[in-house]
Amino acid sequence: MDSSSDPDLGETYHSTESYGEESIEGSESPETEHRQVSRQVIGRKRRSSEMETEMEDDSSAVADSPQNHETSQAPGVARTIESEGVTFKVDCGVTRAQVRNISRDKDIIYFSDCPLERTDLTVGYTVEPGSKWESAKRYHTAQFQGRDLRYHVGQYVYINNKEIVPAPLHADATEDEKLAYDKKNCWVGLLAEFKAVDGEEVFARVYWLYWPDELPMGRQPYHGRRELVLSNHVEIIEAQSLVSLADVSHWDETDDSNKNMLGERYWRQILDVTKLGTQPHRSLRSLSQLRKFCICKGYDSPEQEMFQCPDKDCGTWNHEACLIDNMEQRAWERFKKGTLTHEVPETEQNETSSHIPLNPTKHVATPKSKKTTASRNKKKPWAGKLEGKISRGRKVEDDNYIHIATIRQLVPQSKHEKDDSFKPVTWNMEFNCLKCHRALNSLE
């Protein structure tokens, strides 16, 4: 270990032992071979069911008898991390008032911190034995013998949650298979600091990121498949349980430029454990508010599309599903009267999609991977008769395209038409902003 510099100025911990030697070589980076967890040490993270049970039992137990519980009764999280030499117990989400009630002869010290310099997410936590943790030498980076990878504070990491090494994924695993593997075998954390106890035992303090299914209130309708939820849930884990770096990016919903590409995993929402209360499964207020879009006031997801109105005075994001629903409703009213036909002349539609200038004006509607959360489980009267669709036309610049709206009529409009002679027909439809009604598929 190099102790010639101040750890707060970027000192790196170098191990003299090879930690996690049984991990697959080259698994340190999610961009290379897919990670495989180590059997040597597993991290520990409290499940949502444990949160709920403990908080219902006794919300003040952290002050009364912290030594009798592996997990805290406070509105946060507690977990015991064991190693051959040192055992640290962390109670997260506690207040100074609760700590004052703890007997002075117990080696428990109160700390507070926040993830990503978000002071509004400051959380209090205690560590036992506190003096051991407080006196341990602090590092901002760590590198272990046998691994080329250097971990830095502020990085996202995968953390082992298995005692037995699972079978590795095959080389041509799909994204869905990789996602399922990660959820089953790894937890995700944000590195806050490293500490070396007694010179050699290395621990990492992390903030957990939750898969939506792990949340005490469960997955919400707007959560995407690849989405994580950042939390201020503090934990101390053995550094040997680190598996690899995690490709996680922050999705800023206020940025409409659509220039920032999301990583393999992403987060946009935060779980504040200080707001969980005594019934975490009902505590939606502990989740940060997301931006609402469209006239339906739904949410966003990169797995669905939205189209932004080009009018500067409007700028409304329209969910694709809402646009199609509106289009189908218009077509249905005409269908019932037997008057369904093109809303946009066929020649005009063809001109728009095939003969547009290479340098379009700013009035081209641009889909930017947005989503709807409106419930569409209720059967629609036109189901099986009419189908709306928005399809991509010609590319005009960068990732901007002209889009075409159509209705496919699957059954005859009139009883006078013979079913055996009818063939499905496609009608060109208007494609307008749901708020100001400006055309979204026009260059005007």
Short mmCIF file of C-alpha atoms in Angstrom, two decimals:
data_model
loop_
_atom_site.label_atom_id
_atom_site.label_comp_id
_atom_site.label_asym_id
_atom_site.label_seq_id
_atom_site.Cartn_x
_atom_site.Cartn_y
_atom_site.Cartn_z
CA MET A 1 0.00 0.00 0.00
CA ASP A 2 1.23 3.45 -0.90
CA SER A 3 0.58 5.79 2.02
CA SER A 4 2.65 8.72 0.82
CA SER A 5 -0.29 10.85 -0.26
CA ASP A 6 -3.50 12.07 1.31
CA PRO A 7 -6.35 9.67 0.46
CA ASP A 8 -8.66 12.61 -0.13
CA LEU A 9 -6.36 13.72 -2.95
CA GLY A 10 -6.82 10.53 -4.94
CA GLU A 11 -4.69 7.87 -3.23
CA THR A 12 -5.26 4.39 -4.63
CA TYR A 13 -5.50 1.25 -2.53
CA HIS A 14 -3.43 -1.62 -3.99
CA SER A 15 -4.06 -5.06 -2.54
CA THR A 16 -1.33 -7.54 -1.74
CA GLU A 17 -3.77 -10.41 -2.16
CA SER A 18 -5.78 -11.48 -5.18
CA TYR A 19 -9.41 -10.84 -4.34
CA GLY A 20 -12.13 -12.58 -6.30
CA GLU A 21 -9.69 -14.73 -8.26
CA GLU A 22 -12.49 -17.09 -9.22
CA SER A 23 -14.28 -14.46 -11.28
CA ILE A 24 -13.98 -14.87 -15.04
CA GLU A 25 -10.92 -13.15 -16.38
CA GLY A 26 -11.86 -10.14 -18.45
CA SER A 27 -15.25 -9.72 -16.80
CA GLU A 28 -14.35 -6.41 -15.24
CA SER A 29 -16.01 -4.37 -17.95
CA PRO A 30 -19.58 -4.69 -19.24
CA GLU A 31 -18.28 -3.82 -22.70
CA THR A 32 -16.12 -6.99 -22.86
CA GLU A 33 -17.14 -10.52 -21.93
CA HIS A 34 -20.33 -10.61 -19.92
CA ARG A 35 -19.62 -10.41 -16.21
CA GLN A 36 -19.71 -13.46 -14.01
CA VAL A 37 -19.97 -13.22 -10.25
CA SER A 38 -17.35 -14.39 -7.79
CA ARG A 39 -18.07 -17.13 -5.31
CA GLN A 40 -15.60 -15.76 -2.79
CA VAL A 41 -17.66 -13.00 -1.16
CA ILE A 42 -21.23 -11.91 -1.65
CA GLY A 43 -22.62 -8.46 -0.99
CA ARG A 44 -25.67 -8.00 1.19
CA LYS A 45 -28.75 -5.97 0.37
CA ARG A 46 -32.06 -5.87 2.16
CA ARG A 47 -35.10 -7.01 0.20
CA SER A 48 -38.31 -5.00 0.04
CA SER A 49 -40.15 -7.71 2.00
CA GLU A 50 -37.67 -7.27 4.84
CA MET A 51 -38.23 -3.52 4.81
CA GLU A 52 -41.97 -3.96 5.10
CA THR A 53 -41.89 -6.61 7.84
CA GLU A 54 -39.37 -4.83 10.02
CA MET A 55 -40.99 -1.42 9.79
CA GLU A 56 -44.38 -2.84 10.69
CA ASP A 57 -42.91 -4.60 13.73
CA ASP A 58 -41.25 -1.67 15.46
CA SER A 59 -40.13 1.63 13.97
CA SER A 60 -38.09 2.62 17.05
CA ALA A 61 -36.03 -0.51 17.58
CA VAL A 62 -32.91 1.13 16.20
CA ALA A 63 -32.79 3.30 19.30
CA ASP A 64 -33.85 0.59 21.75
CA SER A 65 -31.79 -2.45 20.81
CA PRO A 66 -29.74 -2.10 17.65
CA GLN A 67 -27.55 -5.03 18.57
CA ASN A 68 -30.45 -7.50 18.46
CA HIS A 69 -31.39 -7.01 14.82
CA GLU A 70 -29.55 -7.69 11.60
CA THR A 71 -31.67 -5.01 9.98
CA SER A 72 -32.88 -1.68 11.28
CA GLN A 73 -36.41 -0.78 12.34
CA ALA A 74 -35.78 2.79 11.23
CA PRO A 75 -37.34 4.03 8.00
CA GLY A 76 -34.20 3.09 6.14
CA VAL A 77 -32.04 0.02 5.89
CA ALA A 78 -29.70 -2.05 8.05
CA ARG A 79 -27.43 -4.88 7.11
CA THR A 80 -24.59 -6.75 8.75
CA ILE A 81 -21.51 -7.31 6.61
CA GLU A 82 -19.31 -10.10 7.89
CA SER A 83 -15.71 -10.98 7.13
CA GLU A 84 -13.10 -13.04 8.90
CA GLY A 85 -11.78 -10.08 10.87
CA VAL A 86 -14.37 -7.29 11.03
CA THR A 87 -18.14 -7.11 11.11
CA PHE A 88 -19.84 -3.79 10.32
CA LYS A 89 -23.48 -3.13 10.99
CA VAL A 90 -25.08 -0.21 9.14
CA ASP A 91 -28.42 1.32 10.11
CA CYS A 92 -29.54 3.68 7.36
CA GLY A 93 -32.24 6.32 7.60
CA VAL A 94 -31.74 7.07 11.30
CA THR A 95 -31.88 10.51 12.90
CA ARG A 96 -29.61 12.14 15.44
CA ALA A 97 -32.45 11.96 17.97
CA GLN A 98 -32.55 8.18 17.65
CA VAL A 99 -28.79 7.97 18.10
CA ARG A 100 -28.95 9.98 21.34
CA ASN A 101 -31.02 7.19 22.89
CA ILE A 102 -28.36 4.58 22.22
CA SER A 103 -26.26 3.59 25.21
CA ARG A 104 -22.89 5.35 25.29
CA ASP A 105 -21.07 2.10 25.96
CA LYS A 106 -21.95 0.87 22.47
CA ASP A 107 -19.46 1.64 19.73
CA ILE A 108 -22.00 3.23 17.38
CA ILE A 109 -21.17 6.42 15.48
CA TYR A 110 -23.55 8.56 13.45
CA PHE A 111 -22.64 9.73 9.93
CA SER A 112 -24.50 11.55 7.19
CA ASP A 113 -23.92 11.86 3.46
CA CYS A 114 -25.75 12.15 0.15
CA PRO A 115 -25.32 10.59 -3.31
CA LEU A 116 -24.02 12.65 -6.23
CA GLU A 117 -23.77 15.82 -4.10
CA ARG A 118 -27.57 15.94 -3.89
CA THR A 119 -27.92 17.59 -0.48
CA ASP A 120 -31.70 17.18 -0.64
CA LEU A 121 -31.04 13.43 -0.38
CA THR A 122 -28.86 13.63 2.74
CA VAL A 123 -29.37 10.55 4.86
CA GLY A 124 -28.20 9.71 8.36
CA TYR A 125 -26.73 6.33 9.14
CA THR A 126 -24.87 4.64 11.97
CA VAL A 127 -21.97 2.22 11.80
CA GLU A 128 -21.07 -0.32 14.46
CA PRO A 129 -18.26 -0.60 15.44
CA GLY A 130 -18.10 3.09 14.61
CA SER A 131 -14.60 3.76 15.90
CA LYS A 132 -13.21 1.02 13.67
CA TRP A 133 -14.86 2.51 10.59
CA GLU A 134 -14.02 6.10 11.49
CA SER A 135 -10.33 5.33 12.02
CA ALA A 136 -9.95 3.22 8.86
CA LYS A 137 -7.87 4.80 6.12
CA ARG A 138 -9.95 6.26 3.33
CA TYR A 139 -9.29 5.89 -0.41
CA HIS A 140 -10.92 7.27 -3.55
CA THR A 141 -9.74 4.44 -5.78
CA ALA A 142 -8.90 0.78 -5.32
CA GLN A 143 -7.15 -1.82 -7.43
CA PHE A 144 -6.84 -5.51 -6.58
CA GLN A 145 -4.05 -7.89 -7.46
CA GLY A 146 -4.82 -9.96 -10.52
CA ARG A 147 -7.17 -7.35 -11.97
CA ASP A 148 -6.33 -4.55 -14.36
CA LEU A 149 -9.48 -2.68 -13.44
CA ARG A 150 -9.22 0.26 -11.06
CA TYR A 151 -12.39 1.27 -9.22
CA HIS A 152 -13.08 4.94 -8.56
CA VAL A 153 -15.50 6.67 -6.21
CA GLY A 154 -18.51 7.82 -8.23
CA GLN A 155 -18.56 4.78 -10.51
CA TYR A 156 -21.48 2.37 -10.82
CA VAL A 157 -20.61 -1.26 -10.09
CA TYR A 158 -22.13 -4.72 -10.17
CA ILE A 159 -22.00 -6.52 -6.82
CA ASN A 160 -22.11 -10.27 -6.31
CA ASN A 161 -25.26 -11.68 -4.71
CA LYS A 162 -24.52 -15.40 -5.14
CA GLU A 163 -22.49 -17.89 -3.11
CA ILE A 164 -22.12 -20.28 -6.04
CA VAL A 165 -20.86 -19.18 -9.43
CA PRO A 166 -23.67 -19.40 -12.00
CA ALA A 167 -23.08 -20.80 -15.46
CA PRO A 168 -21.75 -18.11 -17.79
CA LEU A 169 -23.88 -16.71 -20.57
CA HIS A 170 -23.20 -17.95 -24.06
CA ALA A 171 -21.29 -15.59 -26.33
CA ASP A 172 -24.28 -14.66 -28.46
CA ALA A 173 -26.63 -13.95 -25.53
CA THR A 174 -29.40 -11.49 -26.34
CA GLU A 175 -29.91 -8.22 -24.49
CA ASP A 176 -32.91 -9.75 -22.71
CA GLU A 177 -30.80 -12.71 -21.57
CA LYS A 178 -28.06 -10.39 -20.31
CA LEU A 179 -30.62 -8.32 -18.42
CA ALA A 180 -32.15 -11.42 -16.81
CA TYR A 181 -28.66 -12.63 -15.84
CA ASP A 182 -27.77 -9.31 -14.22
CA LYS A 183 -31.01 -9.11 -12.26
CA LYS A 184 -30.60 -12.65 -10.97
CA ASN A 185 -26.92 -12.57 -10.08
CA CYS A 186 -25.93 -8.98 -9.37
CA TRP A 187 -26.91 -5.95 -7.40
CA VAL A 188 -25.96 -2.47 -8.57
CA GLY A 189 -24.29 0.19 -6.44
CA LEU A 190 -22.77 3.67 -6.66
CA LEU A 191 -19.32 3.79 -5.04
CA ALA A 192 -19.05 6.41 -2.28
CA GLU A 193 -15.70 5.54 -0.65
CA PHE A 194 -13.19 2.80 0.07
CA LYS A 195 -11.67 2.08 3.46
CA ALA A 196 -8.90 -0.30 4.46
CA VAL A 197 -9.29 -1.74 7.96
CA ASP A 198 -6.12 -2.87 9.72
CA GLY A 199 -4.21 -2.30 6.51
CA GLU A 200 -5.63 -5.17 4.45
CA GLU A 201 -9.38 -5.71 4.83
CA VAL A 202 -10.97 -3.45 2.24
CA PHE A 203 -14.55 -2.26 2.38
CA ALA A 204 -16.59 -0.09 0.04
CA ARG A 205 -19.43 2.18 1.04
CA VAL A 206 -22.10 2.26 -1.64
CA TYR A 207 -25.51 3.67 -2.42
CA TRP A 208 -27.78 0.96 -3.76
CA LEU A 209 -29.57 1.18 -7.08
CA TYR A 210 -32.73 -0.90 -7.15
CA TRP A 211 -34.23 -2.92 -9.93
CA PRO A 212 -37.87 -1.72 -9.96
CA ASP A 213 -39.09 -5.17 -8.86
CA GLU A 214 -36.98 -4.81 -5.68
CA LEU A 215 -38.69 -1.59 -4.58
CA PRO A 216 -40.84 -1.89 -1.44
CA MET A 217 -43.79 -0.42 -3.37
CA GLY A 218 -43.02 -2.62 -6.37
CA ARG A 219 -42.50 -1.86 -10.03
CA GLN A 220 -44.51 1.09 -11.30
CA PRO A 221 -46.21 1.13 -14.75
CA TYR A 222 -43.75 3.67 -16.11
CA HIS A 223 -40.59 1.74 -15.24
CA GLY A 224 -38.68 0.48 -18.27
CA ARG A 225 -37.08 -2.94 -18.70
CA ARG A 226 -33.51 -1.63 -18.37
CA GLU A 227 -34.35 0.93 -15.70
CA LEU A 228 -32.83 1.21 -12.23
CA VAL A 229 -33.81 3.45 -9.34
CA LEU A 230 -31.03 5.26 -7.48
CA SER A 231 -31.40 5.45 -3.70
CA ASN A 232 -29.72 7.07 -0.71
CA HIS A 233 -29.71 3.66 0.98
CA VAL A 234 -26.17 3.43 2.37
CA GLU A 235 -24.38 0.12 2.74
CA ILE A 236 -20.88 -1.08 3.58
CA ILE A 237 -19.79 -4.13 1.60
CA GLU A 238 -16.57 -6.07 1.31
CA ALA A 239 -14.65 -4.85 -1.73
CA GLN A 240 -14.10 -8.48 -2.77
CA SER A 241 -17.79 -8.65 -3.71
CA LEU A 242 -17.33 -6.12 -6.53
CA VAL A 243 -17.81 -7.92 -9.84
CA SER A 244 -17.28 -5.27 -12.51
CA LEU A 245 -18.13 -1.77 -13.58
CA ALA A 246 -21.75 -1.23 -14.60
CA ASP A 247 -22.74 0.75 -17.69
CA VAL A 248 -25.32 2.98 -16.01
CA SER A 249 -26.32 6.44 -17.18
CA HIS A 250 -28.52 9.17 -15.76
CA TRP A 251 -31.54 10.05 -17.86
CA ASP A 252 -32.36 13.74 -17.46
CA GLU A 253 -36.02 14.05 -18.44
CA THR A 254 -35.79 17.83 -18.62
CA ASP A 255 -33.38 17.59 -21.55
CA ASP A 256 -35.42 17.59 -24.77
CA SER A 257 -32.38 17.66 -27.04
CA ASN A 258 -32.27 13.87 -27.19
CA LYS A 259 -28.50 14.04 -27.67
CA ASN A 260 -27.53 11.97 -24.63
CA MET A 261 -27.56 8.25 -25.35
CA LEU A 262 -28.64 5.96 -22.53
CA GLY A 263 -26.25 3.25 -21.37
CA GLU A 264 -26.88 -0.45 -20.93
CA ARG A 265 -28.80 0.48 -17.77
CA TYR A 266 -30.16 3.86 -16.75
CA TRP A 267 -31.83 5.65 -13.86
CA ARG A 268 -34.01 8.75 -13.71
CA GLN A 269 -35.83 8.30 -10.40
CA ILE A 270 -34.61 8.30 -6.81
CA LEU A 271 -35.83 6.37 -3.77
CA ASP A 272 -35.43 8.44 -0.60
CA VAL A 273 -35.32 5.95 2.28
CA THR A 274 -35.94 8.74 4.81
CA LYS A 275 -39.50 9.04 3.45
CA LEU A 276 -40.45 5.37 3.50
CA GLY A 277 -42.37 5.60 6.77
CA THR A 278 -43.87 2.59 8.54
CA GLN A 279 -45.60 1.18 5.43
CA PRO A 280 -42.97 1.22 2.68
CA HIS A 281 -45.17 -0.73 0.25
CA ARG A 282 -47.57 2.23 0.20
CA SER A 283 -45.02 5.01 0.36
CA LEU A 284 -44.97 6.31 -3.22
CA ARG A 285 -43.94 9.70 -1.85
CA SER A 286 -40.48 8.24 -1.24
CA LEU A 287 -40.02 8.06 -5.03
CA SER A 288 -39.03 11.30 -6.76
CA GLN A 289 -41.63 12.82 -9.06
CA LEU A 290 -41.21 12.23 -12.78
CA ARG A 291 -42.04 14.64 -15.56
CA LYS A 292 -45.47 14.21 -17.12
CA PHE A 293 -46.09 14.40 -20.85
CA CYS A 294 -48.88 14.60 -23.42
CA ILE A 295 -52.50 15.60 -22.82
CA CYS A 296 -52.96 12.30 -20.96
CA LYS A 297 -50.38 13.39 -18.33
CA GLY A 298 -48.58 10.10 -18.71
CA TYR A 299 -44.90 9.31 -18.30
CA ASP A 300 -41.92 8.56 -20.48
CA SER A 301 -40.03 5.43 -21.48
CA PRO A 302 -37.32 4.79 -24.06
CA GLU A 303 -39.26 1.69 -25.06
CA GLN A 304 -42.09 3.76 -26.55
CA GLU A 305 -42.13 6.79 -28.82
CA MET A 306 -43.39 10.33 -28.44
CA PHE A 307 -43.58 13.13 -30.99
CA GLN A 308 -42.96 16.75 -30.08
CA CYS A 309 -45.09 19.50 -31.56
CA PRO A 310 -42.85 21.83 -33.63
CA ASP A 311 -44.81 24.92 -32.59
CA LYS A 312 -42.67 26.93 -30.15
CA ASP A 313 -45.77 28.13 -28.33
CA CYS A 314 -46.90 24.55 -27.81
CA GLY A 315 -44.00 22.07 -27.81
CA THR A 316 -46.23 19.33 -26.40
CA TRP A 317 -44.88 15.80 -26.42
CA ASN A 318 -47.54 13.45 -27.84
CA HIS A 319 -47.48 9.76 -26.97
CA GLU A 320 -47.58 7.57 -30.05
CA ALA A 321 -50.29 5.43 -28.46
CA CYS A 322 -52.38 8.53 -27.72
CA LEU A 323 -52.01 9.76 -31.31
CA ILE A 324 -53.07 6.38 -32.67
CA ASP A 325 -56.00 6.21 -30.27
CA ASN A 326 -57.19 9.66 -31.38
CA MET A 327 -56.80 8.69 -35.03
CA GLU A 328 -58.75 5.46 -34.55
CA GLN A 329 -61.57 7.28 -32.78
CA ARG A 330 -61.94 9.72 -35.69
CA ALA A 331 -61.90 6.87 -38.18
CA TRP A 332 -64.44 4.88 -36.16
CA GLU A 333 -67.01 7.67 -36.22
CA ARG A 334 -66.76 7.84 -40.01
CA PHE A 335 -66.69 4.07 -40.33
CA LYS A 336 -70.03 3.79 -38.53
CA LYS A 337 -71.54 6.23 -41.04
CA GLY A 338 -69.95 4.46 -43.98
CA THR A 339 -67.92 7.56 -44.91
CA LEU A 340 -64.40 6.53 -43.93
CA THR A 341 -61.88 7.65 -46.54
CA HIS A 342 -58.57 9.51 -46.79
CA GLU A 343 -58.16 12.52 -44.48
CA VAL A 344 -55.02 13.40 -46.40
CA PRO A 345 -55.13 13.07 -50.23
CA GLU A 346 -53.08 10.12 -51.38
CA THR A 347 -50.93 12.25 -53.69
CA GLU A 348 -50.19 14.67 -50.85
CA GLN A 349 -49.23 11.84 -48.54
CA ASN A 350 -46.91 10.39 -51.16
CA GLU A 351 -45.38 13.79 -51.79
CA THR A 352 -44.74 14.29 -48.10
CA SER A 353 -43.08 10.93 -47.65
CA SER A 354 -41.15 10.63 -50.89
CA HIS A 355 -40.33 14.07 -52.27
CA ILE A 356 -39.26 16.16 -49.32
CA PRO A 357 -36.27 18.52 -49.43
CA LEU A 358 -32.98 17.27 -47.98
CA ASN A 359 -32.75 20.34 -45.73
CA PRO A 360 -36.15 20.51 -44.02
CA THR A 361 -37.40 23.35 -41.87
CA LYS A 362 -37.62 23.06 -38.12
CA HIS A 363 -41.28 22.09 -38.43
CA VAL A 364 -40.56 18.39 -38.88
CA ALA A 365 -41.92 16.43 -35.94
CA THR A 366 -39.23 14.35 -34.29
CA PRO A 367 -39.86 11.21 -32.22
CA LYS A 368 -37.45 11.06 -29.30
CA SER A 369 -38.09 7.74 -27.63
CA LYS A 370 -40.83 8.73 -25.26
CA LYS A 371 -43.69 6.79 -23.68
CA THR A 372 -47.30 6.52 -22.64
CA THR A 373 -48.55 5.02 -19.42
CA ALA A 374 -52.24 5.47 -20.16
CA SER A 375 -54.16 2.25 -19.59
CA ARG A 376 -55.29 0.71 -22.85
CA ASN A 377 -56.54 -2.61 -21.59
CA LYS A 378 -60.19 -1.72 -22.13
CA LYS A 379 -61.46 -3.24 -25.37
CA LYS A 380 -62.16 -0.66 -28.03
CA PRO A 381 -65.29 -0.90 -30.21
CA TRP A 382 -63.17 -0.78 -33.35
CA ALA A 383 -60.89 -3.64 -32.28
CA GLY A 384 -60.58 -6.12 -35.14
CA LYS A 385 -62.08 -3.63 -37.58
CA LEU A 386 -59.68 -0.70 -37.69
CA GLU A 387 -55.97 -0.51 -36.94
CA GLY A 388 -54.05 2.74 -36.66
CA LYS A 389 -50.34 2.95 -37.39
CA ILE A 390 -47.62 5.59 -37.46
CA SER A 391 -44.74 4.56 -39.67
CA ARG A 392 -41.42 6.15 -40.44
CA GLY A 393 -41.04 7.78 -43.83
CA ARG A 394 -37.98 9.33 -45.39
CA LYS A 395 -35.04 10.52 -43.30
CA VAL A 396 -34.58 14.29 -43.57
CA GLU A 397 -31.64 15.12 -41.33
CA ASP A 398 -29.66 13.40 -38.58
CA ASP A 399 -32.21 11.15 -36.87
CA ASN A 400 -35.25 13.14 -38.02
CA TYR A 401 -37.87 11.54 -40.22
CA ILE A 402 -41.18 12.38 -41.81
CA HIS A 403 -43.82 10.10 -40.32
CA ILE A 404 -46.94 8.76 -41.99
CA ALA A 405 -50.26 8.10 -40.20
CA THR A 406 -52.61 5.47 -41.61
CA ILE A 407 -55.73 3.50 -40.72
CA ARG A 408 -56.08 -0.04 -42.00
CA GLN A 409 -59.72 -1.03 -42.48
CA LEU A 410 -60.15 -4.77 -41.95
CA VAL A 411 -63.92 -5.22 -42.50
CA PRO A 412 -66.52 -3.66 -44.82
CA GLN A 413 -68.06 -0.32 -43.83
CA SER A 414 -71.51 -1.13 -45.18
CA LYS A 415 -73.79 -4.12 -44.93
CA HIS A 416 -74.32 -3.76 -48.66
CA GLU A 417 -70.72 -4.74 -49.29
CA LYS A 418 -70.22 -8.46 -49.63
CA ASP A 419 -67.74 -9.90 -47.15
CA ASP A 420 -66.31 -12.32 -49.70
CA SER A 421 -65.47 -9.48 -52.07
CA PHE A 422 -63.93 -7.13 -49.49
CA LYS A 423 -60.20 -6.64 -49.24
CA PRO A 424 -58.51 -4.63 -46.44
CA VAL A 425 -57.82 -1.03 -47.42
CA THR A 426 -55.45 1.59 -45.99
CA TRP A 427 -56.48 5.23 -45.49
CA ASN A 428 -54.10 8.16 -45.06
CA MET A 429 -54.86 10.12 -41.89
CA GLU A 430 -54.01 13.49 -40.43
CA PHE A 431 -51.23 13.37 -37.87
CA ASN A 432 -51.71 16.35 -35.57
CA CYS A 433 -50.62 17.56 -32.13
CA LEU A 434 -53.27 16.54 -29.62
CA LYS A 435 -53.12 19.93 -27.90
CA CYS A 436 -52.82 22.60 -30.60
CA HIS A 437 -53.73 20.39 -33.60
CA ARG A 438 -50.73 21.47 -35.64
CA ALA A 439 -49.70 18.93 -38.28
CA LEU A 440 -46.85 16.69 -37.19
CA ASN A 441 -46.19 15.19 -40.63
CA SER A 442 -45.97 18.39 -42.65
CA LEU A 443 -43.11 20.60 -43.78
CA GLU A 444 -45.26 23.72 -43.86
#
